[in-house]
CSV table of C-alpha atoms in Angstrom, one decimal:
chain,number,residue,atom,x,y,z
O,1,UNK,CA,-127.9,-17.2,121.5
O,2,UNK,CA,-124.6,-19.0,120.6
O,3,UNK,CA,-126.1,-20.9,117.7
O,4,UNK,CA,-127.4,-17.6,116.2
O,5,UNK,CA,-124.2,-16.0,116.9
O,6,UNK,CA,-122.4,-19.1,115.1
O,7,UNK,CA,-125.0,-18.9,112.2
O,8,UNK,CA,-124.6,-15.2,111.6
O,9,UNK,CA,-120.5,-15.5,111.6
O,10,UNK,CA,-121.1,-18.4,109.1
O,11,UNK,CA,-123.5,-16.5,106.9
O,12,UNK,CA,-121.0,-13.2,106.9
O,13,UNK,CA,-118.4,-15.4,105.5
O,14,UNK,CA,-120.3,-17.3,103.2
O,15,UNK,CA,-121.5,-13.9,101.8
O,16,UNK,CA,-118.2,-12.7,101.2
O,17,UNK,CA,-117.1,-16.0,99.1
O,18,UNK,CA,-118.3,-15.6,95.6
O,19,UNK,CA,-116.3,-18.3,94.2
O,20,UNK,CA,-113.6,-18.9,91.7
O,21,UNK,CA,-113.3,-18.8,88.0
O,22,UNK,CA,-110.6,-20.5,85.9
O,23,UNK,CA,-108.9,-18.1,83.6
O,24,UNK,CA,-107.7,-20.9,81.2
O,25,UNK,CA,-105.4,-20.4,78.4
O,26,UNK,CA,-106.4,-17.0,76.9
O,27,UNK,CA,-105.2,-15.4,73.9
O,28,UNK,CA,-103.8,-11.8,74.5
O,29,UNK,CA,-102.8,-9.3,72.0
O,30,UNK,CA,-99.7,-7.4,72.9
O,31,UNK,CA,-97.7,-5.3,70.8
O,32,UNK,CA,-99.7,-6.2,67.8
O,33,UNK,CA,-98.6,-9.9,68.3
O,34,UNK,CA,-101.1,-12.5,69.9
O,35,UNK,CA,-99.8,-14.5,72.8
O,36,UNK,CA,-101.0,-17.4,74.9
O,37,UNK,CA,-99.4,-18.0,78.3
O,38,UNK,CA,-96.5,-15.9,77.3
O,39,UNK,CA,-95.9,-17.9,74.0
O,40,UNK,CA,-96.1,-16.1,70.8
O,41,UNK,CA,-98.4,-17.6,68.5
O,42,UNK,CA,-98.0,-18.2,64.9
O,43,UNK,CA,-101.2,-18.1,62.3
O,44,UNK,CA,-101.2,-22.2,62.3
O,45,UNK,CA,-101.3,-21.8,66.0
O,46,UNK,CA,-104.1,-19.3,66.3
O,47,UNK,CA,-106.1,-21.4,63.7
O,48,UNK,CA,-105.8,-24.5,65.4
O,49,UNK,CA,-106.9,-23.0,68.8
O,50,UNK,CA,-109.8,-20.9,67.5
O,51,UNK,CA,-111.1,-23.8,65.5
O,52,UNK,CA,-111.3,-26.1,68.8
O,53,UNK,CA,-114.0,-23.8,70.1
O,54,UNK,CA,-117.2,-24.3,67.7
O,55,UNK,CA,-118.5,-20.9,68.7
O,56,UNK,CA,-115.2,-19.2,67.7
O,57,UNK,CA,-114.7,-21.2,64.7
O,58,UNK,CA,-117.6,-19.7,63.1
O,59,UNK,CA,-116.1,-16.3,63.5
O,60,UNK,CA,-112.6,-17.4,62.5
O,61,UNK,CA,-114.3,-18.9,59.3
O,62,UNK,CA,-115.8,-15.6,58.7
O,63,UNK,CA,-112.6,-13.5,59.1
O,64,UNK,CA,-110.5,-16.0,56.9
O,65,UNK,CA,-113.2,-15.6,54.4
O,66,UNK,CA,-113.0,-11.7,54.4
O,67,UNK,CA,-109.2,-12.1,54.6
O,68,UNK,CA,-108.9,-13.9,51.3
O,69,UNK,CA,-111.5,-11.6,49.7
O,70,UNK,CA,-109.2,-8.5,50.7
O,71,UNK,CA,-106.1,-10.1,49.7
O,72,UNK,CA,-106.6,-10.7,45.8
O,73,UNK,CA,-107.3,-6.9,45.2
O,74,UNK,CA,-104.8,-5.5,47.5
O,75,UNK,CA,-102.0,-8.0,45.9
O,76,UNK,CA,-103.1,-7.0,42.5
O,77,UNK,CA,-103.2,-3.4,43.4
O,78,UNK,CA,-99.9,-3.5,45.0
O,79,UNK,CA,-98.3,-5.1,41.9
O,80,UNK,CA,-99.7,-2.5,39.5
O,81,UNK,CA,-98.4,0.3,41.7
O,82,UNK,CA,-95.1,-1.1,41.7
O,83,UNK,CA,-95.1,-1.6,37.9
O,84,UNK,CA,-96.0,1.9,37.3
O,85,UNK,CA,-93.5,3.2,39.8
O,86,UNK,CA,-90.8,1.3,38.3
O,87,UNK,CA,-91.7,1.6,34.6
O,88,UNK,CA,-91.7,5.6,35.2
O,89,UNK,CA,-88.6,5.2,36.8
O,90,UNK,CA,-87.2,3.5,33.8
O,91,UNK,CA,-88.7,6.3,31.4
O,92,UNK,CA,-87.3,9.0,33.3
O,93,UNK,CA,-83.5,7.0,33.3
O,94,UNK,CA,-84.1,6.6,29.4
O,95,UNK,CA,-85.3,10.3,29.1
O,96,UNK,CA,-82.1,11.3,30.6
O,97,UNK,CA,-79.9,9.3,28.6
O,98,UNK,CA,-81.4,10.4,25.6
O,99,UNK,CA,-81.1,14.0,26.4
O,100,UNK,CA,-77.4,13.3,27.2
O,101,UNK,CA,-76.8,11.9,23.9
O,102,UNK,CA,-78.5,15.0,22.2
O,103,UNK,CA,-81.4,13.0,20.9
O,104,UNK,CA,-85.2,13.7,21.3
O,105,UNK,CA,-87.2,11.6,23.9
O,106,UNK,CA,-91.1,11.2,23.7
O,107,UNK,CA,-92.1,10.8,27.5
O,108,UNK,CA,-94.4,8.1,28.4
O,109,UNK,CA,-96.9,8.4,31.3
O,110,UNK,CA,-97.3,5.7,33.5
O,111,UNK,CA,-99.6,7.2,36.0
O,112,UNK,CA,-103.0,4.8,34.9
O,113,UNK,CA,-101.1,1.7,36.5
O,114,UNK,CA,-100.4,3.4,39.7
O,115,UNK,CA,-104.0,5.1,39.7
O,116,UNK,CA,-105.8,1.6,39.2
O,117,UNK,CA,-103.5,-0.1,41.6
O,118,UNK,CA,-104.3,2.4,44.1
O,119,UNK,CA,-108.1,2.2,43.6
O,120,UNK,CA,-107.6,-1.7,43.9
O,121,UNK,CA,-105.9,-1.3,47.3
O,122,UNK,CA,-108.7,0.8,48.6
O,123,UNK,CA,-111.3,-2.0,47.5
O,124,UNK,CA,-109.6,-4.3,49.7
O,125,UNK,CA,-109.2,-2.4,52.5
O,126,UNK,CA,-113.0,-2.8,54.0
O,127,UNK,CA,-112.5,-6.5,53.8
O,128,UNK,CA,-109.4,-6.2,55.6
O,129,UNK,CA,-110.9,-4.1,58.3
O,130,UNK,CA,-114.0,-6.4,58.6
O,131,UNK,CA,-111.8,-9.5,58.8
O,132,UNK,CA,-109.9,-8.1,61.7
O,133,UNK,CA,-112.8,-7.5,63.6
O,134,UNK,CA,-114.1,-10.9,63.1
O,135,UNK,CA,-110.8,-12.3,64.3
O,136,UNK,CA,-111.0,-10.3,67.5
O,137,UNK,CA,-114.6,-11.2,68.1
O,138,UNK,CA,-113.6,-15.0,67.3
O,139,UNK,CA,-110.6,-14.6,70.0
O,140,UNK,CA,-113.0,-12.9,72.5
O,141,UNK,CA,-115.6,-15.6,72.4
O,142,UNK,CA,-112.8,-18.1,72.8
O,143,UNK,CA,-111.6,-16.5,76.0
O,144,UNK,CA,-115.2,-15.9,77.3
O,145,UNK,CA,-115.4,-19.7,76.9
O,146,UNK,CA,-112.3,-20.2,78.7
O,147,UNK,CA,-113.2,-18.3,81.8
O,148,UNK,CA,-116.8,-19.8,82.3
O,149,UNK,CA,-115.7,-23.0,83.3
O,150,UNK,CA,-115.7,-24.3,87.1
O,151,UNK,CA,-117.7,-21.9,89.3
O,152,UNK,CA,-118.0,-22.7,92.7
O,153,UNK,CA,-120.8,-20.9,95.1
O,154,UNK,CA,-121.2,-21.4,98.7
O,155,UNK,CA,-124.8,-20.0,99.7
O,156,UNK,CA,-127.1,-19.7,102.6
O,157,UNK,CA,-130.5,-20.1,101.5
O,158,UNK,CA,-133.6,-22.3,101.3
O,159,UNK,CA,-133.1,-25.8,100.5
O,160,UNK,CA,-135.2,-29.1,100.2
O,161,UNK,CA,-135.1,-29.5,104.0
O,162,UNK,CA,-135.7,-26.2,104.8
O,163,UNK,CA,-133.0,-23.2,105.4
O,164,UNK,CA,-129.3,-24.2,105.2
O,165,UNK,CA,-126.0,-24.0,103.4
O,166,UNK,CA,-125.6,-25.0,100.0
O,167,UNK,CA,-122.3,-25.7,98.1
O,168,UNK,CA,-122.9,-25.7,94.4
O,169,UNK,CA,-119.9,-26.6,91.8
């Protein structure tokens, strides 16, 4: 009877023991910045960390490619918008000066470069969104791979020699 009580107590203890899991060095997003162990990461740090894990490196490469594709039309569009805005401002100043001097001034419209620039920014936007999704997926893969290491289990069950306690690590 003492042995049965003893094994029941051990079994109850073992059943409540599920194991440990190391969290490793996970990357966290706080206030639109990435941190690892409370240290702010630069883009070079993120690149080296994510490329160190083969699974997350694939997603990171896709994110980087989409980011590059998004940057080209968005920068060109921003440049055209700025050009159109400053040219329109200069035209307005010239028109005001001409009117003050009593001269006739033909008004020029710079709406076309602004509209084309806005269109280019809108073309690049979906690529930027997809790039951000792949970057987050790459970080999730990296974090998942950091937590799956070193799981220990103590189980009560069947072994090669019969019923017993098994410790797996």
